[in-house]
Amino acid sequence: MVTDNVNFINETVIGQTLEKAGRRDGQAVRAILSKSLELKGLGMEDIAVLASINDPDLLDALFDAAQRVKETIYGRRLVIFAPLYISNLCGNECLYCAFRAQNVSVRRRALTQAEISREVEILVKQGHKRILLVAGESYPNEGFDYVLKAIDTVYGTTVGNGEIRRVNVNIAPLSLDEFKRLKAANIGTYQLFQETYHRQTYGRVHLGGKKRDYDWRITAMDRAMQAGIDDVGIGVLFGLCDWRFELLALMQHIRHLEDTFGVGPHTISVPRLEPATGSDMATHPPKPVDDVEFRKIVAILRLAVPYTGIIMSTRETPNMRRETFALGVSQISAGSRTNPGGYAEGEDVADEAQFSLGDHRPLDEVIADVAALGYIPSFCTGCYRLGRTGQDFMDLAKPGLIKEHCDPNALSTFLEYLLDYGSGTTRTAGETMIQKALSEMSGESKRRSEAMLEKVRQGRRDVFC
Ligand code: SAM
Ligand code: SF4
């Protein structure tokens, strides 16, 4: 069932809710935080109250609650992926992005299928199993088929034991028919950020091309879900408009998807504006989000939608990434390049990149760091390949049953990484982490994990449950 309703973002209600929230006291905040520990999520009013916290003790209490919810639901796992930029051609004029059509300081390039395959080989040799395919909104002559061919190329590229097992996609909104073809191409998640939910701001920062149409973009997830893509990822580009407004609007989007399709988004992304070649707006965001506010955003989202993944990209620095792992992040990119061809040719081709990165470390270094912090890097692709998506995933996640799959799958894919791609030091740190994780497990999860790890040690690959 799809709705004709494009007005599910109600700015008046958001304004009134924020206005009321500012008048609530510390007791109200603590009551909301203890409610959040029941893992049932929070409503708009609660989120507005948490967003208004300034008192340092209450802020600590917020971070503490987020950490508890994160650990209860996600344990110590962190899913790892890499973006794959296939083209920087674009017909739009998003004032914050280096790929915007009129930016002459960026060299334009759409990778050939052979070049895409070369990029994938490099990612596979690094140990990646999940990629996020990214493109500007303009494709070479074959049009949208270019993207479908690129997905086939990614899945068809193998190197030794390795291959990409899940392709998520971040491309411009499609028609219903095109979404059906995207679904048939076997994608994992379809990801699209509204950038800003504030209609007037949206109009001010998108000056040309198809992306000017707010309604076409806000309804994209409806068409994707109607086409059968039940894992969708939403997000806001923080820095364009007041972050408190955006948080409440995100919630209205989530509720709309839940009410219409029975399930909300699979992930939420929280990109912050980063400097981009040829963009004054990217260097001077209209509504900058400082580091404390950024941590608050992650923590509030963790409490508001406890079962929805939160993605942290390499836009952020290693330190900020580390801090937000504890507050609720469940997926991270690593070793990223945002210029098409960047894995083969390096990041020095910065005049083709979309924005500056905050974390330049190679995958192996990120993995060693994550393991040293006590997290288990996971390359798992089990759920989507066993059809545990959308509602089926949530039905397992909400009663806490998904852990029985996630924990063993994280350990087996991590071991696969260590044995096939890890450097000596990373392997040592990783093996210690695996033993520690096993010692903290019990019952079926432990039995399953030990059996799967043994298979990987004996040479089996792609072991998942
Ligand atoms: N072109 C498609 C679109 O705009 O939806 C998809 C890919 S676009 C390259 C991916 C995302 O990059 C955008 O949705 C936007 O949020 C983000 N982005 C653009 N410029 C950015 C900047 N200067 N800093 C951080 N993120 C940026
Ligand atoms: Fe093009 Fe996307 Fe960049 Fe906008 S954000 S200019 S649509 S690539």
PDB file of N, CA and C and ligand atoms in Angstrom, residues 90 92 94 96-97 99-100 135-137 195 211 354, ligand 2:
ATOM      1  N   CYS A  90      26.911  14.924 -12.316  1.00  0.00           N
ATOM      2  CA  CYS A  90      25.697  15.302 -11.608  1.00  0.00           C
ATOM      3  C   CYS A  90      25.016  16.486 -12.273  1.00  0.00           C
ATOM      4  N   ASN A  92      22.581  18.207 -10.689  1.00  0.00           N
ATOM      5  CA  ASN A  92      21.965  19.025  -9.646  1.00  0.00           C
ATOM      6  C   ASN A  92      22.893  20.133  -9.174  1.00  0.00           C
ATOM      7  N   CYS A  94      23.425  21.231  -5.697  1.00  0.00           N
ATOM      8  CA  CYS A  94      23.343  21.225  -4.234  1.00  0.00           C
ATOM      9  C   CYS A  94      24.520  22.081  -3.754  1.00  0.00           C
ATOM     10  N   TYR A  96      26.180  22.538  -1.250  1.00  0.00           N
ATOM     11  CA  TYR A  96      27.168  22.023  -0.294  1.00  0.00           C
ATOM     12  C   TYR A  96      28.085  20.954  -0.893  1.00  0.00           C
ATOM     13  N   CYS A  97      27.842  20.565  -2.150  1.00  0.00           N
ATOM     14  CA  CYS A  97      28.513  19.362  -2.661  1.00  0.00           C
ATOM     15  C   CYS A  97      29.465  19.684  -3.804  1.00  0.00           C
ATOM     16  N   PHE A  99      30.264  17.840  -6.199  1.00  0.00           N
ATOM     17  CA  PHE A  99      29.828  17.250  -7.471  1.00  0.00           C
ATOM     18  C   PHE A  99      28.771  18.098  -8.190  1.00  0.00           C
ATOM     19  N   ARG A 100      28.343  19.231  -7.578  1.00  0.00           N
ATOM     20  CA  ARG A 100      27.247  20.001  -8.187  1.00  0.00           C
ATOM     21  C   ARG A 100      27.624  20.414  -9.608  1.00  0.00           C
ATOM     22  N   ALA A 135      26.734   7.435  -6.359  1.00  0.00           N
ATOM     23  CA  ALA A 135      26.894   8.159  -7.628  1.00  0.00           C
ATOM     24  C   ALA A 135      26.188   9.500  -7.563  1.00  0.00           C
ATOM     25  N   GLY A 136      26.624  10.433  -8.399  1.00  0.00           N
ATOM     26  CA  GLY A 136      25.894  11.691  -8.576  1.00  0.00           C
ATOM     27  C   GLY A 136      24.625  11.412  -9.387  1.00  0.00           C
ATOM     28  N   GLU A 137      23.781  12.454  -9.572  1.00  0.00           N
ATOM     29  CA  GLU A 137      22.520  12.204 -10.267  1.00  0.00           C
ATOM     30  C   GLU A 137      22.614  12.543 -11.745  1.00  0.00           C
ATOM     31  N   GLU A 195      18.634  15.247   3.327  1.00  0.00           N
ATOM     32  CA  GLU A 195      19.534  16.409   3.508  1.00  0.00           C
ATOM     33  C   GLU A 195      18.949  17.332   4.565  1.00  0.00           C
ATOM     34  N   LYS A 211      16.821  17.449  -8.197  1.00  0.00           N
ATOM     35  CA  LYS A 211      16.804  17.375  -6.728  1.00  0.00           C
ATOM     36  C   LYS A 211      16.079  18.562  -6.096  1.00  0.00           C
ATOM     37  N   GLN A 354      34.244  14.095  -3.333  1.00  0.00           N
ATOM     38  CA  GLN A 354      32.997  14.778  -2.974  1.00  0.00           C
ATOM     39  C   GLN A 354      33.145  15.723  -1.789  1.00  0.00           C
TER      40      GLN A 354
HETATM   41 FE1  SF4 B   2      24.777  15.692  -7.001  1.00  0.00          FE
HETATM   42 FE2  SF4 B   2      24.184  14.244  -4.816  1.00  0.00          FE
HETATM   43 FE3  SF4 B   2      26.187  16.034  -4.786  1.00  0.00          FE
HETATM   44 FE4  SF4 B   2      23.732  16.889  -4.916  1.00  0.00          FE
HETATM   45  S1  SF4 B   2      24.631  15.717  -3.226  1.00  0.00           S
HETATM   46  S2  SF4 B   2      25.415  17.652  -6.179  1.00  0.00           S
HETATM   47  S3  SF4 B   2      22.759  15.314  -6.139  1.00  0.00           S
HETATM   48  S4  SF4 B   2      26.070  14.177  -5.983  1.00  0.00           S
END
